[in-house]
Amino acid sequence: MKNIFLLLLLSFGLAAGQTTTTDEHPRIIYTQPAQFPGGDEAFLAEFHKMVRGYIDMNQYAANGVFNFIFDIDVKGKITNLQILPKVKNSEMFIEDMMFAVKRIKPKWTPALRDGNPVKSTHVLKVTFTSDHFDHD
């Protein structure tokens, strides 16, 4: 009897542990990805100019490769900038980088799905060194 009870208890425990998960963020297939006029190289060159002109990079311990993850909305504006890994004064760093990004002209061309502009996420790798930065 103990064996049957133990077997039932284990089977109910295993059954409860087998749940299906759904992807909260389904992958969107774009017919055309978001683009900056001239490509990522042109965007990073403009970004470089804005950072040099407006941001005091001596405030931050930013050395190495950073992932800039941001959304491009349906109007071609950059929103929701995230920078990984985090640095000293990370919130201020992100605010300053967003300030530099907002000064870049022209805007991005938004991603398209079935001919309609849609919000998309873009990732760029930027390498910072103590006195300048470059990109990969």
Short mmCIF file of N, CA and C in Angstrom, two decimals:
data_model
loop_
_atom_site.label_atom_id
_atom_site.label_comp_id
_atom_site.label_asym_id
_atom_site.label_seq_id
_atom_site.Cartn_x
_atom_site.Cartn_y
_atom_site.Cartn_z
N MET A 1 0.82 -1.18 0.00
CA MET A 1 0.00 0.00 0.00
C MET A 1 0.87 1.26 0.00
N LYS A 2 1.94 1.24 0.82
CA LYS A 2 2.84 2.40 0.87
C LYS A 2 3.45 2.65 -0.51
N ASN A 3 3.81 1.59 -1.20
CA ASN A 3 4.43 1.72 -2.52
C ASN A 3 3.48 2.36 -3.52
N ILE A 4 2.22 1.96 -3.47
CA ILE A 4 1.22 2.53 -4.39
C ILE A 4 1.02 4.01 -4.08
N PHE A 5 0.91 4.33 -2.79
CA PHE A 5 0.73 5.73 -2.39
C PHE A 5 1.93 6.57 -2.84
N LEU A 6 3.14 6.06 -2.63
CA LEU A 6 4.35 6.77 -3.04
C LEU A 6 4.40 6.93 -4.55
N LEU A 7 4.02 5.91 -5.29
CA LEU A 7 4.00 5.97 -6.74
C LEU A 7 3.00 7.01 -7.24
N LEU A 8 1.81 7.04 -6.64
CA LEU A 8 0.81 8.05 -7.01
C LEU A 8 1.29 9.46 -6.69
N LEU A 9 1.89 9.62 -5.53
CA LEU A 9 2.40 10.94 -5.13
C LEU A 9 3.46 11.43 -6.10
N LEU A 10 4.38 10.56 -6.48
CA LEU A 10 5.43 10.93 -7.43
C LEU A 10 4.85 11.25 -8.81
N SER A 11 3.85 10.46 -9.26
CA SER A 11 3.29 10.73 -10.59
C SER A 11 2.55 12.05 -10.62
N PHE A 12 1.84 12.40 -9.55
CA PHE A 12 1.16 13.70 -9.52
C PHE A 12 2.18 14.84 -9.49
N GLY A 13 3.26 14.62 -8.77
CA GLY A 13 4.31 15.64 -8.70
C GLY A 13 4.96 15.86 -10.05
N LEU A 14 5.22 14.79 -10.78
CA LEU A 14 5.82 14.91 -12.10
C LEU A 14 4.85 15.52 -13.10
N ALA A 15 3.58 15.16 -13.00
CA ALA A 15 2.58 15.71 -13.92
C ALA A 15 2.44 17.21 -13.73
N ALA A 16 2.50 17.67 -12.48
CA ALA A 16 2.38 19.11 -12.21
C ALA A 16 3.60 19.86 -12.72
N GLY A 17 4.75 19.20 -12.74
CA GLY A 17 5.97 19.85 -13.19
C GLY A 17 6.09 19.97 -14.69
N GLN A 18 5.21 19.31 -15.43
CA GLN A 18 5.26 19.34 -16.89
C GLN A 18 4.23 20.32 -17.42
N THR A 19 4.64 21.56 -17.51
CA THR A 19 3.75 22.59 -18.03
C THR A 19 4.28 23.07 -19.37
N THR A 20 3.39 23.57 -20.17
CA THR A 20 3.81 24.12 -21.45
C THR A 20 4.01 25.61 -21.28
N THR A 21 5.01 26.13 -21.94
CA THR A 21 5.26 27.56 -21.87
C THR A 21 4.99 28.17 -23.23
N THR A 22 4.49 29.37 -23.19
CA THR A 22 4.28 30.10 -24.44
C THR A 22 5.24 31.27 -24.46
N ASP A 23 5.68 31.61 -25.62
CA ASP A 23 6.60 32.73 -25.79
C ASP A 23 5.82 34.02 -25.64
N GLU A 24 6.17 34.82 -24.61
CA GLU A 24 5.48 36.09 -24.38
C GLU A 24 5.77 37.09 -25.49
N HIS A 25 6.93 36.97 -26.12
CA HIS A 25 7.33 37.89 -27.18
C HIS A 25 7.51 37.09 -28.46
N PRO A 26 6.43 36.88 -29.18
CA PRO A 26 6.57 36.10 -30.42
C PRO A 26 7.50 36.80 -31.39
N ARG A 27 8.27 36.02 -32.10
CA ARG A 27 9.22 36.56 -33.08
C ARG A 27 8.44 37.12 -34.27
N ILE A 28 8.69 38.37 -34.59
CA ILE A 28 8.02 39.02 -35.70
C ILE A 28 8.91 38.90 -36.93
N ILE A 29 8.32 38.48 -38.01
CA ILE A 29 9.04 38.39 -39.28
C ILE A 29 8.79 39.68 -40.05
N TYR A 30 9.87 40.38 -40.36
CA TYR A 30 9.77 41.64 -41.10
C TYR A 30 9.99 41.39 -42.59
N THR A 31 9.24 42.11 -43.40
CA THR A 31 9.50 42.02 -44.84
C THR A 31 10.69 42.90 -45.19
N GLN A 32 10.97 43.89 -44.33
CA GLN A 32 12.15 44.73 -44.50
C GLN A 32 12.58 45.20 -43.11
N PRO A 33 13.84 44.99 -42.71
CA PRO A 33 14.29 45.44 -41.40
C PRO A 33 14.45 46.96 -41.37
N ALA A 34 14.50 47.52 -40.16
CA ALA A 34 14.75 48.95 -40.00
C ALA A 34 16.14 49.27 -40.54
N GLN A 35 16.27 50.46 -41.15
CA GLN A 35 17.56 50.84 -41.73
C GLN A 35 17.84 52.31 -41.46
N PHE A 36 19.11 52.59 -41.24
CA PHE A 36 19.56 53.98 -41.16
C PHE A 36 20.13 54.32 -42.53
N PRO A 37 19.86 55.52 -43.05
CA PRO A 37 20.43 55.89 -44.36
C PRO A 37 21.95 55.75 -44.33
N GLY A 38 22.49 54.90 -45.17
CA GLY A 38 23.93 54.64 -45.19
C GLY A 38 24.32 53.43 -44.37
N GLY A 39 23.37 52.84 -43.64
CA GLY A 39 23.63 51.63 -42.87
C GLY A 39 24.13 51.90 -41.46
N ASP A 40 24.46 50.81 -40.76
CA ASP A 40 24.94 50.91 -39.38
C ASP A 40 26.23 51.71 -39.28
N GLU A 41 27.10 51.58 -40.29
CA GLU A 41 28.37 52.33 -40.28
C GLU A 41 28.11 53.83 -40.24
N ALA A 42 27.17 54.30 -41.04
CA ALA A 42 26.84 55.72 -41.07
C ALA A 42 26.23 56.17 -39.75
N PHE A 43 25.37 55.33 -39.18
CA PHE A 43 24.77 55.67 -37.88
C PHE A 43 25.85 55.79 -36.81
N LEU A 44 26.76 54.82 -36.77
CA LEU A 44 27.81 54.85 -35.76
C LEU A 44 28.76 56.03 -35.95
N ALA A 45 29.01 56.43 -37.19
CA ALA A 45 29.85 57.61 -37.44
C ALA A 45 29.17 58.87 -36.90
N GLU A 46 27.86 58.99 -37.14
CA GLU A 46 27.11 60.14 -36.61
C GLU A 46 27.05 60.10 -35.09
N PHE A 47 26.83 58.92 -34.55
CA PHE A 47 26.80 58.75 -33.10
C PHE A 47 28.13 59.17 -32.49
N HIS A 48 29.22 58.75 -33.11
CA HIS A 48 30.57 59.10 -32.65
C HIS A 48 30.73 60.62 -32.59
N LYS A 49 30.29 61.31 -33.65
CA LYS A 49 30.39 62.78 -33.67
C LYS A 49 29.60 63.42 -32.54
N MET A 50 28.41 62.92 -32.29
CA MET A 50 27.56 63.49 -31.24
C MET A 50 28.13 63.24 -29.85
N VAL A 51 28.66 62.05 -29.62
CA VAL A 51 29.26 61.76 -28.32
C VAL A 51 30.47 62.65 -28.09
N ARG A 52 31.33 62.77 -29.10
CA ARG A 52 32.52 63.63 -28.98
C ARG A 52 32.13 65.09 -28.73
N GLY A 53 31.06 65.53 -29.38
CA GLY A 53 30.67 66.93 -29.28
C GLY A 53 29.90 67.29 -28.02
N TYR A 54 29.17 66.34 -27.45
CA TYR A 54 28.25 66.70 -26.37
C TYR A 54 28.43 65.96 -25.06
N ILE A 55 29.18 64.86 -25.03
CA ILE A 55 29.25 64.02 -23.83
C ILE A 55 30.67 64.00 -23.27
N ASP A 56 30.79 64.17 -21.94
CA ASP A 56 32.08 64.05 -21.26
C ASP A 56 32.26 62.60 -20.84
N MET A 57 32.97 61.83 -21.64
CA MET A 57 33.13 60.40 -21.39
C MET A 57 34.03 60.11 -20.19
N ASN A 58 34.74 61.11 -19.66
CA ASN A 58 35.59 60.89 -18.50
C ASN A 58 34.77 60.56 -17.25
N GLN A 59 33.47 60.82 -17.27
CA GLN A 59 32.60 60.53 -16.12
C GLN A 59 32.32 59.05 -15.97
N TYR A 60 32.59 58.28 -17.00
CA TYR A 60 32.17 56.89 -17.03
C TYR A 60 33.34 55.94 -17.16
N ALA A 61 33.20 54.77 -16.56
CA ALA A 61 34.19 53.71 -16.70
C ALA A 61 33.73 52.81 -17.85
N ALA A 62 33.77 53.36 -19.04
CA ALA A 62 33.26 52.63 -20.21
C ALA A 62 34.42 52.20 -21.09
N ASN A 63 34.89 51.00 -20.86
CA ASN A 63 35.95 50.40 -21.68
C ASN A 63 35.51 49.02 -22.10
N GLY A 64 35.62 48.73 -23.38
CA GLY A 64 35.24 47.42 -23.88
C GLY A 64 34.06 47.49 -24.83
N VAL A 65 33.51 46.32 -25.12
CA VAL A 65 32.40 46.21 -26.07
C VAL A 65 31.08 46.31 -25.32
N PHE A 66 30.21 47.16 -25.82
CA PHE A 66 28.88 47.35 -25.25
C PHE A 66 27.84 47.06 -26.31
N ASN A 67 26.75 46.44 -25.88
CA ASN A 67 25.61 46.21 -26.77
C ASN A 67 24.60 47.31 -26.55
N PHE A 68 24.31 48.05 -27.59
CA PHE A 68 23.26 49.06 -27.56
C PHE A 68 22.02 48.39 -28.15
N ILE A 69 21.01 48.23 -27.32
CA ILE A 69 19.76 47.58 -27.73
C ILE A 69 18.67 48.64 -27.67
N PHE A 70 18.01 48.87 -28.79
CA PHE A 70 16.99 49.92 -28.81
C PHE A 70 15.88 49.56 -29.77
N ASP A 71 14.74 50.21 -29.56
CA ASP A 71 13.60 50.04 -30.45
C ASP A 71 13.59 51.17 -31.46
N ILE A 72 13.11 50.87 -32.64
CA ILE A 72 12.88 51.88 -33.67
C ILE A 72 11.38 51.87 -33.91
N ASP A 73 10.74 52.99 -33.57
CA ASP A 73 9.28 53.03 -33.67
C ASP A 73 8.82 53.21 -35.11
N VAL A 74 7.52 53.28 -35.31
CA VAL A 74 6.97 53.36 -36.67
C VAL A 74 7.30 54.67 -37.37
N LYS A 75 7.77 55.68 -36.61
CA LYS A 75 8.15 56.96 -37.20
C LYS A 75 9.66 57.05 -37.43
N GLY A 76 10.41 56.01 -37.05
CA GLY A 76 11.85 56.00 -37.26
C GLY A 76 12.64 56.59 -36.10
N LYS A 77 11.98 56.82 -34.96
CA LYS A 77 12.67 57.35 -33.79
C LYS A 77 13.16 56.21 -32.91
N ILE A 78 14.30 56.45 -32.26
CA ILE A 78 14.88 55.47 -31.34
C ILE A 78 14.26 55.66 -29.96
N THR A 79 13.82 54.55 -29.36
CA THR A 79 13.26 54.56 -28.01
C THR A 79 13.82 53.38 -27.23
N ASN A 80 13.61 53.39 -25.93
CA ASN A 80 13.95 52.26 -25.04
C ASN A 80 15.39 51.80 -25.17
N LEU A 81 16.33 52.73 -25.09
CA LEU A 81 17.75 52.36 -25.20
C LEU A 81 18.19 51.60 -23.95
N GLN A 82 18.82 50.46 -24.17
CA GLN A 82 19.46 49.69 -23.11
C GLN A 82 20.92 49.51 -23.51
N ILE A 83 21.80 49.57 -22.53
CA ILE A 83 23.22 49.37 -22.80
C ILE A 83 23.73 48.30 -21.84
N LEU A 84 24.34 47.28 -22.42
CA LEU A 84 24.87 46.18 -21.62
C LEU A 84 26.32 45.95 -22.00
N PRO A 85 27.20 45.66 -21.07
CA PRO A 85 26.96 45.54 -19.64
C PRO A 85 26.81 46.91 -18.99
N LYS A 86 26.35 46.91 -17.76
CA LYS A 86 26.17 48.15 -17.01
C LYS A 86 27.54 48.71 -16.63
N VAL A 87 27.59 50.04 -16.47
CA VAL A 87 28.83 50.71 -16.06
C VAL A 87 28.54 51.56 -14.83
N LYS A 88 29.60 52.12 -14.25
CA LYS A 88 29.43 53.07 -13.15
C LYS A 88 28.57 54.23 -13.66
N ASN A 89 27.61 54.66 -12.88
CA ASN A 89 26.66 55.71 -13.27
C ASN A 89 25.86 55.29 -14.50
N SER A 90 25.41 54.06 -14.52
CA SER A 90 24.74 53.49 -15.70
C SER A 90 23.54 54.31 -16.16
N GLU A 91 22.70 54.76 -15.22
CA GLU A 91 21.51 55.51 -15.62
C GLU A 91 21.90 56.81 -16.32
N MET A 92 22.89 57.50 -15.75
CA MET A 92 23.37 58.74 -16.37
C MET A 92 24.01 58.46 -17.72
N PHE A 93 24.75 57.37 -17.80
CA PHE A 93 25.40 56.98 -19.05
C PHE A 93 24.35 56.75 -20.14
N ILE A 94 23.30 56.01 -19.80
CA ILE A 94 22.23 55.75 -20.78
C ILE A 94 21.55 57.05 -21.18
N GLU A 95 21.29 57.94 -20.20
CA GLU A 95 20.67 59.23 -20.53
C GLU A 95 21.56 60.03 -21.48
N ASP A 96 22.86 60.06 -21.21
CA ASP A 96 23.78 60.80 -22.08
C ASP A 96 23.86 60.18 -23.48
N MET A 97 23.89 58.86 -23.54
CA MET A 97 23.93 58.20 -24.85
C MET A 97 22.63 58.45 -25.62
N MET A 98 21.50 58.47 -24.90
CA MET A 98 20.21 58.75 -25.55
C MET A 98 20.19 60.19 -26.05
N PHE A 99 20.78 61.11 -25.30
CA PHE A 99 20.88 62.51 -25.74
C PHE A 99 21.66 62.57 -27.05
N ALA A 100 22.78 61.86 -27.12
CA ALA A 100 23.59 61.85 -28.35
C ALA A 100 22.81 61.23 -29.50
N VAL A 101 22.10 60.14 -29.22
CA VAL A 101 21.32 59.46 -30.26
C VAL A 101 20.22 60.37 -30.81
N LYS A 102 19.55 61.12 -29.93
CA LYS A 102 18.45 61.98 -30.37
C LYS A 102 18.93 63.13 -31.25
N ARG A 103 20.18 63.49 -31.17
CA ARG A 103 20.71 64.59 -31.97
C ARG A 103 21.08 64.14 -33.39
N ILE A 104 21.07 62.85 -33.63
CA ILE A 104 21.45 62.32 -34.95
C ILE A 104 20.32 62.56 -35.94
N LYS A 105 20.69 63.14 -37.06
CA LYS A 105 19.76 63.30 -38.18
C LYS A 105 20.37 62.58 -39.35
N PRO A 106 19.70 61.94 -40.19
CA PRO A 106 18.25 61.74 -40.31
C PRO A 106 17.77 60.62 -39.40
N LYS A 107 16.46 60.39 -39.44
CA LYS A 107 15.85 59.30 -38.68
C LYS A 107 16.07 57.97 -39.41
N TRP A 108 15.79 56.90 -38.70
CA TRP A 108 15.81 55.57 -39.28
C TRP A 108 14.57 55.38 -40.15
N THR A 109 14.68 54.48 -41.12
CA THR A 109 13.51 54.01 -41.86
C THR A 109 12.98 52.82 -41.06
N PRO A 110 11.73 52.87 -40.61
CA PRO A 110 11.23 51.78 -39.76
C PRO A 110 11.14 50.45 -40.51
N ALA A 111 11.12 49.39 -39.74
CA ALA A 111 10.93 48.05 -40.32
C ALA A 111 9.53 47.98 -40.92
N LEU A 112 9.40 47.12 -41.92
CA LEU A 112 8.10 46.93 -42.56
C LEU A 112 7.66 45.48 -42.44
N ARG A 113 6.38 45.30 -42.22
CA ARG A 113 5.78 43.98 -42.27
C ARG A 113 4.54 44.10 -43.14
N ASP A 114 4.54 43.40 -44.23
CA ASP A 114 3.44 43.46 -45.21
C ASP A 114 3.20 44.89 -45.69
N GLY A 115 4.28 45.65 -45.87
CA GLY A 115 4.17 47.01 -46.38
C GLY A 115 3.82 48.07 -45.36
N ASN A 116 3.61 47.68 -44.10
CA ASN A 116 3.25 48.63 -43.05
C ASN A 116 4.41 48.81 -42.08
N PRO A 117 4.70 50.06 -41.67
CA PRO A 117 5.77 50.27 -40.69
C PRO A 117 5.41 49.64 -39.35
N VAL A 118 6.39 49.00 -38.73
CA VAL A 118 6.19 48.37 -37.42
C VAL A 118 7.39 48.68 -36.53
N LYS A 119 7.15 48.65 -35.23
CA LYS A 119 8.22 48.83 -34.25
C LYS A 119 9.14 47.61 -34.31
N SER A 120 10.44 47.85 -34.19
CA SER A 120 11.40 46.75 -34.21
C SER A 120 12.52 47.03 -33.22
N THR A 121 13.29 46.01 -32.92
CA THR A 121 14.43 46.13 -32.02
C THR A 121 15.71 45.96 -32.82
N HIS A 122 16.70 46.79 -32.50
CA HIS A 122 17.97 46.76 -33.21
C HIS A 122 19.09 46.66 -32.18
N VAL A 123 20.14 45.95 -32.50
CA VAL A 123 21.29 45.78 -31.61
C VAL A 123 22.55 46.21 -32.36
N LEU A 124 23.33 47.09 -31.71
CA LEU A 124 24.62 47.50 -32.26
C LEU A 124 25.69 47.26 -31.21
N LYS A 125 26.85 46.83 -31.65
CA LYS A 125 28.00 46.67 -30.75
C LYS A 125 28.88 47.90 -30.90
N VAL A 126 29.18 48.54 -29.76
CA VAL A 126 30.04 49.72 -29.75
C VAL A 126 31.18 49.44 -28.79
N THR A 127 32.41 49.70 -29.24
CA THR A 127 33.58 49.50 -28.39
C THR A 127 34.06 50.85 -27.88
N PHE A 128 34.10 50.98 -26.56
CA PHE A 128 34.61 52.20 -25.94
C PHE A 128 36.00 51.93 -25.38
N THR A 129 36.88 52.91 -25.51
CA THR A 129 38.17 52.88 -24.82
C THR A 129 38.26 54.16 -24.01
N SER A 130 39.30 54.29 -23.24
CA SER A 130 39.37 55.42 -22.31
C SER A 130 39.33 56.78 -22.99
N ASP A 131 39.86 56.90 -24.22
CA ASP A 131 39.87 58.22 -24.84
C ASP A 131 39.05 58.30 -26.13
N HIS A 132 38.53 57.19 -26.62
CA HIS A 132 37.68 57.21 -27.81
C HIS A 132 36.93 55.90 -27.91
N PHE A 133 36.10 55.78 -28.89
CA PHE A 133 35.42 54.51 -29.12
C PHE A 133 35.36 54.22 -30.60
N ASP A 134 35.15 52.97 -30.88
CA ASP A 134 35.02 52.50 -32.25
C ASP A 134 33.93 51.44 -32.23
N HIS A 135 33.60 50.89 -33.36
CA HIS A 135 32.56 49.87 -33.40
C HIS A 135 33.08 48.61 -34.06
N ASP A 136 32.37 47.50 -33.78
CA ASP A 136 32.71 46.20 -34.39
C ASP A 136 31.88 45.97 -35.61
#
